[in-house]
PDB file of C-alpha atoms in Angstrom:
ATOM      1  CA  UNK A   1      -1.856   2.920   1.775  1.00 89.00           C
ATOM      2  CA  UNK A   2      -0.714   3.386  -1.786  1.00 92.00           C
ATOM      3  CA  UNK A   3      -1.879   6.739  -1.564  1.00 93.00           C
ATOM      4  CA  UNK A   4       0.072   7.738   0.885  1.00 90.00           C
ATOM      5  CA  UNK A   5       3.337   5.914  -0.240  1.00 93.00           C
ATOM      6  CA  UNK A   6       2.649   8.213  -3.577  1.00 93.00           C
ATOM      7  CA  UNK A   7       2.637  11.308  -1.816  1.00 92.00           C
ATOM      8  CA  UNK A   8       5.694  10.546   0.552  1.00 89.00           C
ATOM      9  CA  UNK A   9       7.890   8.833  -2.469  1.00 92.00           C
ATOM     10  CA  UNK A  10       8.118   5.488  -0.788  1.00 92.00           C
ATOM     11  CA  UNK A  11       9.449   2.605  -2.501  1.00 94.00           C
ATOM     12  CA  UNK A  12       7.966  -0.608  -0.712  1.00 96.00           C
ATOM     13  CA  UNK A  13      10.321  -3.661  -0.124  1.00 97.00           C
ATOM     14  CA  UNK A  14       9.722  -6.535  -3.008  1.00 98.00           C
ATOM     15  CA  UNK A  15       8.567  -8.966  -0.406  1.00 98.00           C
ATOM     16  CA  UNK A  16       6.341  -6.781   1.492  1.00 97.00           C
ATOM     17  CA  UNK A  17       4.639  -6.131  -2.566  1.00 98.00           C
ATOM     18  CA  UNK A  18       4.092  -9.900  -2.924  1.00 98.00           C
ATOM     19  CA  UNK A  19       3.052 -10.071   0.452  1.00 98.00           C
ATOM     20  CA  UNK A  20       0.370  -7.394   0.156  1.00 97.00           C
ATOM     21  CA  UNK A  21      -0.482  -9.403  -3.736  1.00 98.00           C
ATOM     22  CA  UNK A  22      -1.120 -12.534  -1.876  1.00 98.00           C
ATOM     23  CA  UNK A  23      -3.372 -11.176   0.273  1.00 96.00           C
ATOM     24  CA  UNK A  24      -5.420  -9.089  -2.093  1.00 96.00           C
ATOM     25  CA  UNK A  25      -6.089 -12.640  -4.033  1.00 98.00           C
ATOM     26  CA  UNK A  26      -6.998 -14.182  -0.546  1.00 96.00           C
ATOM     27  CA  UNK A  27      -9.401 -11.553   0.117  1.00 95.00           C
ATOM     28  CA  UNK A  28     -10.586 -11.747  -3.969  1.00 97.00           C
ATOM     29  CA  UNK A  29     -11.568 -15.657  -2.703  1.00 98.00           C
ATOM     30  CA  UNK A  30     -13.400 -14.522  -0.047  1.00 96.00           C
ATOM     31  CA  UNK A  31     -14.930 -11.950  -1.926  1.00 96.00           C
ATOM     32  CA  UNK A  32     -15.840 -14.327  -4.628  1.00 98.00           C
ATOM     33  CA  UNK A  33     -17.098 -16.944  -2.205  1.00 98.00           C
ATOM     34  CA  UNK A  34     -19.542 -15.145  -0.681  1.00 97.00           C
ATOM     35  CA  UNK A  35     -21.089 -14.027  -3.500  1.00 97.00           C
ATOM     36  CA  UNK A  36     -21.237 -17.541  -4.997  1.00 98.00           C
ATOM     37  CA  UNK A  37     -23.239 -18.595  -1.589  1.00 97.00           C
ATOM     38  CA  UNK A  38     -25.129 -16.114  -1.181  1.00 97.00           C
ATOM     39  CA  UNK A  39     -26.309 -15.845  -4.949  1.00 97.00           C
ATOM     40  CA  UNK A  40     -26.475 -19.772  -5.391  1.00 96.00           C
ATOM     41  CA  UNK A  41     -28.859 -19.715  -2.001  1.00 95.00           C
ATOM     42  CA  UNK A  42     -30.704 -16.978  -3.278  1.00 95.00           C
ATOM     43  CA  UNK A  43     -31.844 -19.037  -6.228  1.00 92.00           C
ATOM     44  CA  UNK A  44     -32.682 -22.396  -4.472  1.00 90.00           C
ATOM     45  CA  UNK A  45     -29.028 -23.803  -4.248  1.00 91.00           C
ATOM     46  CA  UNK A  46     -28.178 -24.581  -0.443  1.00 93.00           C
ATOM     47  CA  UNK A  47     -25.386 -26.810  -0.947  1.00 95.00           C
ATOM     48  CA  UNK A  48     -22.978 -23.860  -2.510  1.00 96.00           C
ATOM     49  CA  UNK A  49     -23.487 -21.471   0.748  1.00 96.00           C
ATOM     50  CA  UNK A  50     -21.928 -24.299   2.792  1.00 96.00           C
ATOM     51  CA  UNK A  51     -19.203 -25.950   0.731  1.00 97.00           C
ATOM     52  CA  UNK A  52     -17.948 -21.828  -0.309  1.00 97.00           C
ATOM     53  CA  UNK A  53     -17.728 -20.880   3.417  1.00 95.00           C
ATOM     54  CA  UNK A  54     -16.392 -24.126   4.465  1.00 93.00           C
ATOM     55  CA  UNK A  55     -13.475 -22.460   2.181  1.00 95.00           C
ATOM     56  CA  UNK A  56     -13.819 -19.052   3.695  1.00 95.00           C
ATOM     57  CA  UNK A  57     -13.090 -20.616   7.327  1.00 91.00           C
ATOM     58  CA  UNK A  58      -9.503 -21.832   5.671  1.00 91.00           C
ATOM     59  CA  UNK A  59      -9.246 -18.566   4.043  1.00 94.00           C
ATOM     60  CA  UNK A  60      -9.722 -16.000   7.274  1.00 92.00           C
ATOM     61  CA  UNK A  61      -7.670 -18.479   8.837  1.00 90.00           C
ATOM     62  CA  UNK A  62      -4.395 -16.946   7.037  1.00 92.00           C
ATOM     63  CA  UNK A  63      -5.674 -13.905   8.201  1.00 90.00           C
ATOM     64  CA  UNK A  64      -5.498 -14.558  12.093  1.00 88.00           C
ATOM     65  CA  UNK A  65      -1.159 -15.211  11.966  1.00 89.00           C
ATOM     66  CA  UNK A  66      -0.569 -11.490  10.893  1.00 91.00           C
ATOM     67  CA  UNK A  67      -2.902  -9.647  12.415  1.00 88.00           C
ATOM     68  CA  UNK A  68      -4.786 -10.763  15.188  1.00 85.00           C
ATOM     69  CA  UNK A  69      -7.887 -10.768  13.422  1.00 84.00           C
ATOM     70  CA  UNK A  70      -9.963 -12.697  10.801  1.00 82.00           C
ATOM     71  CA  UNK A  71      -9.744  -9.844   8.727  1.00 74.00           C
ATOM     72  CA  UNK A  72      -6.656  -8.113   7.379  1.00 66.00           C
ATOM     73  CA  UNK A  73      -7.351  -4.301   7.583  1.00 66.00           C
ATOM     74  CA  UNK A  74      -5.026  -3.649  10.281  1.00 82.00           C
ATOM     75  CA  UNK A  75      -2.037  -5.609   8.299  1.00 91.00           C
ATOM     76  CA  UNK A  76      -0.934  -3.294   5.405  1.00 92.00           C
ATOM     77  CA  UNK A  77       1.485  -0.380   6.758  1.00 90.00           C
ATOM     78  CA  UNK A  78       2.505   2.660   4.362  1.00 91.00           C
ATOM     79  CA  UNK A  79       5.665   1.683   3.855  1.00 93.00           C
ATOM     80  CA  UNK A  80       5.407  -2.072   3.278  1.00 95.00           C
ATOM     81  CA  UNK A  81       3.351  -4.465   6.012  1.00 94.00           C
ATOM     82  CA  UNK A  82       2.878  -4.924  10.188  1.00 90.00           C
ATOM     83  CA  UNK A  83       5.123  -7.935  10.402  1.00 91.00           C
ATOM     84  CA  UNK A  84       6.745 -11.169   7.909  1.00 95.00           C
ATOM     85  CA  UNK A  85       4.673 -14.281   7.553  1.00 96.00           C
ATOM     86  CA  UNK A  86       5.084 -16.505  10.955  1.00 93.00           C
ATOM     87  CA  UNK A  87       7.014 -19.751  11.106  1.00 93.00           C
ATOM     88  CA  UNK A  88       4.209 -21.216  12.752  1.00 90.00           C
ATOM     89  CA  UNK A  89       0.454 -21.636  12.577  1.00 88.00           C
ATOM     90  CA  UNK A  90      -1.471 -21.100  15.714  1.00 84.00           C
ATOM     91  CA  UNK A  91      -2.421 -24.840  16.979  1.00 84.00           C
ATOM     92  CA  UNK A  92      -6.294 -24.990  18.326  1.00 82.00           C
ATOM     93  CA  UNK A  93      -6.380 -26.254  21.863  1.00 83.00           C
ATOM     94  CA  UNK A  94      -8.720 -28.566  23.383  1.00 83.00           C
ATOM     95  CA  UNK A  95     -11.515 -27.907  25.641  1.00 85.00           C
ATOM     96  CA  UNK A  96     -14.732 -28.690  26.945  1.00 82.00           C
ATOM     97  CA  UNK A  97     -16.387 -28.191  23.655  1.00 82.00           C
ATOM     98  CA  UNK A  98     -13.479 -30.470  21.491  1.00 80.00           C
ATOM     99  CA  UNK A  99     -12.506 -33.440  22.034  1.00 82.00           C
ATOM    100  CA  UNK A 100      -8.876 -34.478  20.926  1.00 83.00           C
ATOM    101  CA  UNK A 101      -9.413 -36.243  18.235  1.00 84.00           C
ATOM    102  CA  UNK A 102     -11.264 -32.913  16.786  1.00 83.00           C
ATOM    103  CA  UNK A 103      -8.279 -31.146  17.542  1.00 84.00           C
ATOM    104  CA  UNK A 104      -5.945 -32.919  15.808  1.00 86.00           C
ATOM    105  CA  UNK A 105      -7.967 -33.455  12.988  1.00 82.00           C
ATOM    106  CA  UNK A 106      -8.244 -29.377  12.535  1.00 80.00           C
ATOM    107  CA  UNK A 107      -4.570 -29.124  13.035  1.00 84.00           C
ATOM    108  CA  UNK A 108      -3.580 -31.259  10.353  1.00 84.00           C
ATOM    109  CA  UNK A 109      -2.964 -28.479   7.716  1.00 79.00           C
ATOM    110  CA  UNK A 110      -1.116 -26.168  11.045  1.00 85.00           C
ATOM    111  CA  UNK A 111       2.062 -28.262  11.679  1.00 87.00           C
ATOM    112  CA  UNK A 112       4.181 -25.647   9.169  1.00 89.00           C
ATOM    113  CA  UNK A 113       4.806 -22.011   8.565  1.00 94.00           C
ATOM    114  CA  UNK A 114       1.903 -19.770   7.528  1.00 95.00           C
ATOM    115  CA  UNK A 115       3.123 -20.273   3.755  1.00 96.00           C
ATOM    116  CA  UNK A 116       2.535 -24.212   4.019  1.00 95.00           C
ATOM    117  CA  UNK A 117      -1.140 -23.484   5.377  1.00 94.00           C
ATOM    118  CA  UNK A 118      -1.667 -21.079   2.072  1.00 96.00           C
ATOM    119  CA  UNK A 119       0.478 -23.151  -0.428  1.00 96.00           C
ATOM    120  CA  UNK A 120      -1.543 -26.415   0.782  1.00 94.00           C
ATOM    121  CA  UNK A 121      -4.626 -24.481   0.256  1.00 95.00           C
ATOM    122  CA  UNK A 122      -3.772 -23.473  -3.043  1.00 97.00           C
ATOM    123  CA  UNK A 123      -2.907 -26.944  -4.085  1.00 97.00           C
ATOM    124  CA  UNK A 124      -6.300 -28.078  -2.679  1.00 96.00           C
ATOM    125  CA  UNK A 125      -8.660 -25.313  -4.134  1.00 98.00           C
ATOM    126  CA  UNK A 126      -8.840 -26.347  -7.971  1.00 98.00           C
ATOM    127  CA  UNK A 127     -10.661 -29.406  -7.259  1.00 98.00           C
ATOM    128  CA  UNK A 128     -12.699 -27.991  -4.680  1.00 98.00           C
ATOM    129  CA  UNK A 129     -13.564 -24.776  -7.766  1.00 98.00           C
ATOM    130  CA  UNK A 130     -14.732 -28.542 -10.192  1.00 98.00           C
ATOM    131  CA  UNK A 131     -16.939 -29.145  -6.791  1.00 97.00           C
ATOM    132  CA  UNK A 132     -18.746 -25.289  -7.222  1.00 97.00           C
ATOM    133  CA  UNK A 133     -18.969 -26.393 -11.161  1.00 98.00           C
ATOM    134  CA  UNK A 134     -20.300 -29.655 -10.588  1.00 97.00           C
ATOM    135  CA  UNK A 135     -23.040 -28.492  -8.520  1.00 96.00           C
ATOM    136  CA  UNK A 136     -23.441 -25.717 -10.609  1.00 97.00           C
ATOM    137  CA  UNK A 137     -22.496 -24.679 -14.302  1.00 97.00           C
ATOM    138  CA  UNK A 138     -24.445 -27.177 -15.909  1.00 96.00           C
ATOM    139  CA  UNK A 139     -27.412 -27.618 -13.368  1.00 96.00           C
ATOM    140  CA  UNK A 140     -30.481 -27.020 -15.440  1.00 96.00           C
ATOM    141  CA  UNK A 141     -32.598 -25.280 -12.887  1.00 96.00           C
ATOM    142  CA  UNK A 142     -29.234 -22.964 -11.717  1.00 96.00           C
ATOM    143  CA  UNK A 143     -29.467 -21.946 -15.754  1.00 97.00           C
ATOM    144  CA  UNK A 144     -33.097 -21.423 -15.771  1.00 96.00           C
ATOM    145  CA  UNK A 145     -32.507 -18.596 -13.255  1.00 96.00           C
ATOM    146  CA  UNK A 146     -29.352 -17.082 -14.721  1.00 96.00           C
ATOM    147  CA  UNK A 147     -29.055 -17.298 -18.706  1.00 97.00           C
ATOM    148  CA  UNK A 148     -30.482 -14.160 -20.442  1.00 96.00           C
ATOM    149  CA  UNK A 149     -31.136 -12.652 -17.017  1.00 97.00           C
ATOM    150  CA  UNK A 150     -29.863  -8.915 -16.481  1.00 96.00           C
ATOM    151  CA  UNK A 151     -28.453  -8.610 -19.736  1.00 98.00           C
ATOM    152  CA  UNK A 152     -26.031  -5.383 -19.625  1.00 97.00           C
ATOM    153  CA  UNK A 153     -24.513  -4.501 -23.229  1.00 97.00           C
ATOM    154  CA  UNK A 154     -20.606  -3.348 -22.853  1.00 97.00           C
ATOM    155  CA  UNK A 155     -21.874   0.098 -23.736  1.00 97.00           C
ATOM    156  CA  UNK A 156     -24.375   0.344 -20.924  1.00 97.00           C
ATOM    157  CA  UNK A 157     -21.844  -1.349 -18.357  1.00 97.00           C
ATOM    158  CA  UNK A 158     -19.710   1.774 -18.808  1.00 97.00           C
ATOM    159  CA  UNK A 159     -22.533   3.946 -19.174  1.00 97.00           C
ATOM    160  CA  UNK A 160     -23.250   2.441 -15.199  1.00 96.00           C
ATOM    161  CA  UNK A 161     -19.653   2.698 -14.216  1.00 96.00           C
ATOM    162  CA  UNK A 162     -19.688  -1.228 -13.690  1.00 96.00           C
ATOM    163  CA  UNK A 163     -16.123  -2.098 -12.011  1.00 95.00           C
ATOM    164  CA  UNK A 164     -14.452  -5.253 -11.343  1.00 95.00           C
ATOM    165  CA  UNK A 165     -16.372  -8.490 -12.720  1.00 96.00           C
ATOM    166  CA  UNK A 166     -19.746  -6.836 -13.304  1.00 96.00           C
ATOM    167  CA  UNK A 167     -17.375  -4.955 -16.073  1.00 97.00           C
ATOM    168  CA  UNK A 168     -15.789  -7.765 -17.326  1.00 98.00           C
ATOM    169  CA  UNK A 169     -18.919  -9.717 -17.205  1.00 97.00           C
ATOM    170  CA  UNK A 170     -20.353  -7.606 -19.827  1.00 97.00           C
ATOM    171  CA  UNK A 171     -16.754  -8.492 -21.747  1.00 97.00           C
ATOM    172  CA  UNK A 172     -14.835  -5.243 -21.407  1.00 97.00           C
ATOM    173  CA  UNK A 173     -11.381  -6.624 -20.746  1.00 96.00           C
ATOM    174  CA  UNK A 174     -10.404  -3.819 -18.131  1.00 96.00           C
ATOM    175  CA  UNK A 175      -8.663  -4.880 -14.980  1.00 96.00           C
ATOM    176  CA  UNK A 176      -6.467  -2.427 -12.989  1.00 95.00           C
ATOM    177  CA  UNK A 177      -3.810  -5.350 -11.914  1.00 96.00           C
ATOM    178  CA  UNK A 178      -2.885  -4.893 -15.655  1.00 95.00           C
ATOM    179  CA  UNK A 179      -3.956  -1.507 -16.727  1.00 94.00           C
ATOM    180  CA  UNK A 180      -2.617   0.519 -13.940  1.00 94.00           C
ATOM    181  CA  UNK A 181      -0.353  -2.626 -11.968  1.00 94.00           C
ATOM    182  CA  UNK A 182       0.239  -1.755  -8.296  1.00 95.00           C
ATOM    183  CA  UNK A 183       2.123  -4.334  -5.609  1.00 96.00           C
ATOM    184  CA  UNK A 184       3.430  -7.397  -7.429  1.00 97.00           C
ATOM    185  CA  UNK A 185       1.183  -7.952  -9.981  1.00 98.00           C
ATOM    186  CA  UNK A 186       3.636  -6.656 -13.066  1.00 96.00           C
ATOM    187  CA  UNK A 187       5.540  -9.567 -11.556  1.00 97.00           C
ATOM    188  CA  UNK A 188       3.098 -12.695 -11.632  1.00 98.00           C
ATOM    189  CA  UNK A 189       1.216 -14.107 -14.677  1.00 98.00           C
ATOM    190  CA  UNK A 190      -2.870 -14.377 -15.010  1.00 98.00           C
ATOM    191  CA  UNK A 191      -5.645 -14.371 -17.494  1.00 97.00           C
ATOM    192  CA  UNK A 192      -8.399 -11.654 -17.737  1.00 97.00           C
ATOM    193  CA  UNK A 193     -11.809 -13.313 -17.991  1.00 97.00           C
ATOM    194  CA  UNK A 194     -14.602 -11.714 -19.747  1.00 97.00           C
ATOM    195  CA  UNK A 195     -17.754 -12.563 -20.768  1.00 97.00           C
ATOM    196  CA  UNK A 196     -19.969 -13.132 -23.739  1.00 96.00           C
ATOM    197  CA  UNK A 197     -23.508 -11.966 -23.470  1.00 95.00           C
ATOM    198  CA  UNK A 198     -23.406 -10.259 -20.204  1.00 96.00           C
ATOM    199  CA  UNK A 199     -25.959 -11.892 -18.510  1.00 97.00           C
ATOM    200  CA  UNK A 200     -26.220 -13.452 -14.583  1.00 97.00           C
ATOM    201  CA  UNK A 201     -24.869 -16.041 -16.232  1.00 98.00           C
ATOM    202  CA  UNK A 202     -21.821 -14.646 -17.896  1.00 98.00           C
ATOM    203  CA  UNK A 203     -21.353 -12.993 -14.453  1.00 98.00           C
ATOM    204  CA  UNK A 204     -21.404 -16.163 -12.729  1.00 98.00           C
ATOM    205  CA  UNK A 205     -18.340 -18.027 -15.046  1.00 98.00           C
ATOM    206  CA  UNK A 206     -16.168 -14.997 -15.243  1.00 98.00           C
ATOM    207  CA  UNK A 207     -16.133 -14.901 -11.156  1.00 98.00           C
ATOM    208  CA  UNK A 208     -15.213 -18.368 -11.253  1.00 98.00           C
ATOM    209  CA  UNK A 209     -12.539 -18.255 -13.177  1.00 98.00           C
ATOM    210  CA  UNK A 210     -11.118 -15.460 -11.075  1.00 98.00           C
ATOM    211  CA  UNK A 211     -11.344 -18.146  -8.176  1.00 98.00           C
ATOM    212  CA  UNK A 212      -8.649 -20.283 -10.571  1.00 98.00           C
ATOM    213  CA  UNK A 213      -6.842 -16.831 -11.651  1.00 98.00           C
ATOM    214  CA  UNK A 214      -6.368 -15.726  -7.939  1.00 98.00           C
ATOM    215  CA  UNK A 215      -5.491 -19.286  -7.161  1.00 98.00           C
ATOM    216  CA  UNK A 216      -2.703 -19.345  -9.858  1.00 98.00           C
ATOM    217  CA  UNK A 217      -1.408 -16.119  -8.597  1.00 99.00           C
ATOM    218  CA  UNK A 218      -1.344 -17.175  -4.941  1.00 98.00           C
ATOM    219  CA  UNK A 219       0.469 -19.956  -5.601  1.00 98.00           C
ATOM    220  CA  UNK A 220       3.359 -17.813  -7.041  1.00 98.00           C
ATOM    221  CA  UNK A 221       3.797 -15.591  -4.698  1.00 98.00           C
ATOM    222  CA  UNK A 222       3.739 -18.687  -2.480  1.00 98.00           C
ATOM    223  CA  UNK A 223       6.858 -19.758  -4.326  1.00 98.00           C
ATOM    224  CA  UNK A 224       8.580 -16.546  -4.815  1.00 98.00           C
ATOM    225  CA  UNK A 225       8.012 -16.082  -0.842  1.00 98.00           C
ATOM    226  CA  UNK A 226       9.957 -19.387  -0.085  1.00 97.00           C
ATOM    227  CA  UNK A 227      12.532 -17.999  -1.586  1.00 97.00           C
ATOM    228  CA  UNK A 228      13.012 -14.452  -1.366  1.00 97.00           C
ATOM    229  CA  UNK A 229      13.312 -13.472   2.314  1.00 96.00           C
ATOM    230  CA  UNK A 230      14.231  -9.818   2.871  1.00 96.00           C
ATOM    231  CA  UNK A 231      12.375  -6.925   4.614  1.00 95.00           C
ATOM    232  CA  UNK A 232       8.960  -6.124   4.480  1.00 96.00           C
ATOM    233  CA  UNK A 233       8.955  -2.457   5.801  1.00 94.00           C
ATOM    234  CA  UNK A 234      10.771   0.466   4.336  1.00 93.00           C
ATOM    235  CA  UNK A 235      14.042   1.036   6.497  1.00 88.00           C
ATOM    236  CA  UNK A 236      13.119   4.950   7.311  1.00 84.00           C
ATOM    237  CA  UNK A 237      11.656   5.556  10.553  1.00 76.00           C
ATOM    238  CA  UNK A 238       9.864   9.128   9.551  1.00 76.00           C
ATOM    239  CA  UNK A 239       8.029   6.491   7.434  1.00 81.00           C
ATOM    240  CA  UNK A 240       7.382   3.482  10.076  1.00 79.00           C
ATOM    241  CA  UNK A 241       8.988   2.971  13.662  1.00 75.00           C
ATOM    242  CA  UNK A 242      11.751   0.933  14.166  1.00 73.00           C
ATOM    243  CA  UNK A 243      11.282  -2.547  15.903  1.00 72.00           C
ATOM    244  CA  UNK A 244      10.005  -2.126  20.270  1.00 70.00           C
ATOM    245  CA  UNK A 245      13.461  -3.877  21.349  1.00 71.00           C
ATOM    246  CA  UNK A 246      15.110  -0.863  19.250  1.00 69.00           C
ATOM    247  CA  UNK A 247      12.760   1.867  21.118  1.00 69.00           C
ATOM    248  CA  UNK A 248      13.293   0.416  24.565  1.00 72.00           C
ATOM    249  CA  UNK A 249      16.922  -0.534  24.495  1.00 72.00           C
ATOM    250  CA  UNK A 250      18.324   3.086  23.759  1.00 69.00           C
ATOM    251  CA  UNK A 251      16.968   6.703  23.580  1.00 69.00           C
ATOM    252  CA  UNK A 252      18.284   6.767  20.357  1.00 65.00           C
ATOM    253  CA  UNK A 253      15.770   3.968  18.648  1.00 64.00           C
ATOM    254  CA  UNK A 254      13.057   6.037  20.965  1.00 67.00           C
ATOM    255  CA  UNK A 255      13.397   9.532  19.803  1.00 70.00           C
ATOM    256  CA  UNK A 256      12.703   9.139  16.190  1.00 65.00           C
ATOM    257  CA  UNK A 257       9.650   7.670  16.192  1.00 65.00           C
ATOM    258  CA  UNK A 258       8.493  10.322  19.097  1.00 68.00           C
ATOM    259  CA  UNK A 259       9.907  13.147  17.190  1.00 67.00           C
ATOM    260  CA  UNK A 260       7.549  11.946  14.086  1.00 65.00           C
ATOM    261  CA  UNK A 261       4.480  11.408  16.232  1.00 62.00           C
ATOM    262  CA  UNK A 262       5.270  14.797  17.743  1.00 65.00           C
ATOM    263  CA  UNK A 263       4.841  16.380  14.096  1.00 63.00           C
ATOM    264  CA  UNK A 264       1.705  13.955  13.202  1.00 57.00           C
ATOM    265  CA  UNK A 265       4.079  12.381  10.465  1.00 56.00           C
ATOM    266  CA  UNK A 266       3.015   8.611  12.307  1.00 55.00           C
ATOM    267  CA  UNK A 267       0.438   7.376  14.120  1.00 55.00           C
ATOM    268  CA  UNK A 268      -0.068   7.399  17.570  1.00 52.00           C
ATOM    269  CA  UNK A 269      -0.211   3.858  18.192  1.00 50.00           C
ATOM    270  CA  UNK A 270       0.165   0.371  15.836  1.00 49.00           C
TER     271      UNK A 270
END
């Protein structure tokens, strides 16, 4: 998507860039998560795998709201993103598998907008982070199995073309969100973690402090979101089609978007 909004000379709508910030930190979580449980099971430590995709549920949740699915692909648009952040979570509904009390238990953190889901989230995920650390940074057998194991010098990192955490693991302080900013992220303030002695272990505490970072940086766009509406696609229909009562209530809002598709400028369908 950026690509393309470099070659055409698009400038995105500010809420549409915090939009699409939000949601790269929600997907960082995820990201994050998975490798905790997966890594932490790996090594003898069950407990992790459920408590960090108990989180992940919450997570994919936000996900569902803008664009049908648990994962957000098919949200981002060149130009800005598919729709604005709903008014209003989707409620479960009871069947023969849930009782009510079930229901209403799981719709607890639904009664808002989409925003109140994340923003409740965020306020919730620092103490469940001290649960991961708990169970975790200190355990002497977790240690055993981490410190001084695959040791990677900062030299040999880049040597490897290590990216992302594996990078800053081996404590080369290079991020792209502040080296070469994109979206919203000139705009919102967070640390770089690095690590010492590049070891599993070093690995291991520089990913969870990206679980606070991304935290801290969803919870700003959170607040700038509350209260900043505005448009979150670029108002140029060669660039995205104008809204379906606009094409279907006058051949005018219809021909643009047909004209474009005609000369492969859009896609064919959304």
């Amino acid at each position: 998507v950026l690509a393309i909004e470099k070659l055409l000379g698009v400038e995105v709508p500010l809420r549409a860039q915090y939009i699409r910030t939000m949601f790269d930190e929600i997907t960082r979580i995820l990201n994050h998560l998975m490798w905790l449980g997966t890594h932490a099971l790996d090594v003898g430590a069950m407990t992790v795998f459920l408590y960090a995709f108990r989180e992940r549920e919450d997570l994919m949740d936000c996900y569902e709201p803008v664009s049908g699915a648990r994962m957000h692909a098919a949200y981002y648009r060149p130009g800005g993103v598919y729709r604005d952040l709903p008014d209003q979570m989707p409620q479960y509904q009871q069947s023969q598998w849930t009782t009510g009390r079930d229901v209403g238990r799981r719709n607890e953190a639904r009664q808002g907008s989409l925003l109140d889901f994340i923003g409740d989230f965020a306020d919730r995920f620092p103490a469940l982070v001290d649960e991961y650390e708990t169970l975790l940074t200190d355990n002497r057998i977790w240690k055993q199995r981490t410190v001084g194991i695959g040791v990677v010098s900062p030299e040999r990192a880049l040597q490897l073309g290590f990216t992302g955490p594996m990078l800053r693991g081996s404590g080369v302080e290079w991020d792209l969100r502040k080296k070469q900013s994109y979206a919203a992220y000139d705009k919102v303030d967070f640390d770089i973690p690095v690590g010492v002695t590049g070891d599993s272990y070093d690995r291991y505490l520089v990913r969870i402090e990206e679980l606070r970072q991304s935290n801290r940086i969803i919870k700003q766009c959170v607040e700038w979101l509350r209260n900043n509406p505005g448009p979150v696609m670029v108002d140029d229909h060669k660039i995205a089609p104008p809204s379906r009562s606009d094409m279907k209530g006058d051949m005018e809002g219809l021909m643009p978007p047909l004209q474009a598709i005609q000369r492969r400028l859009l896609p064919t369908s959304r």
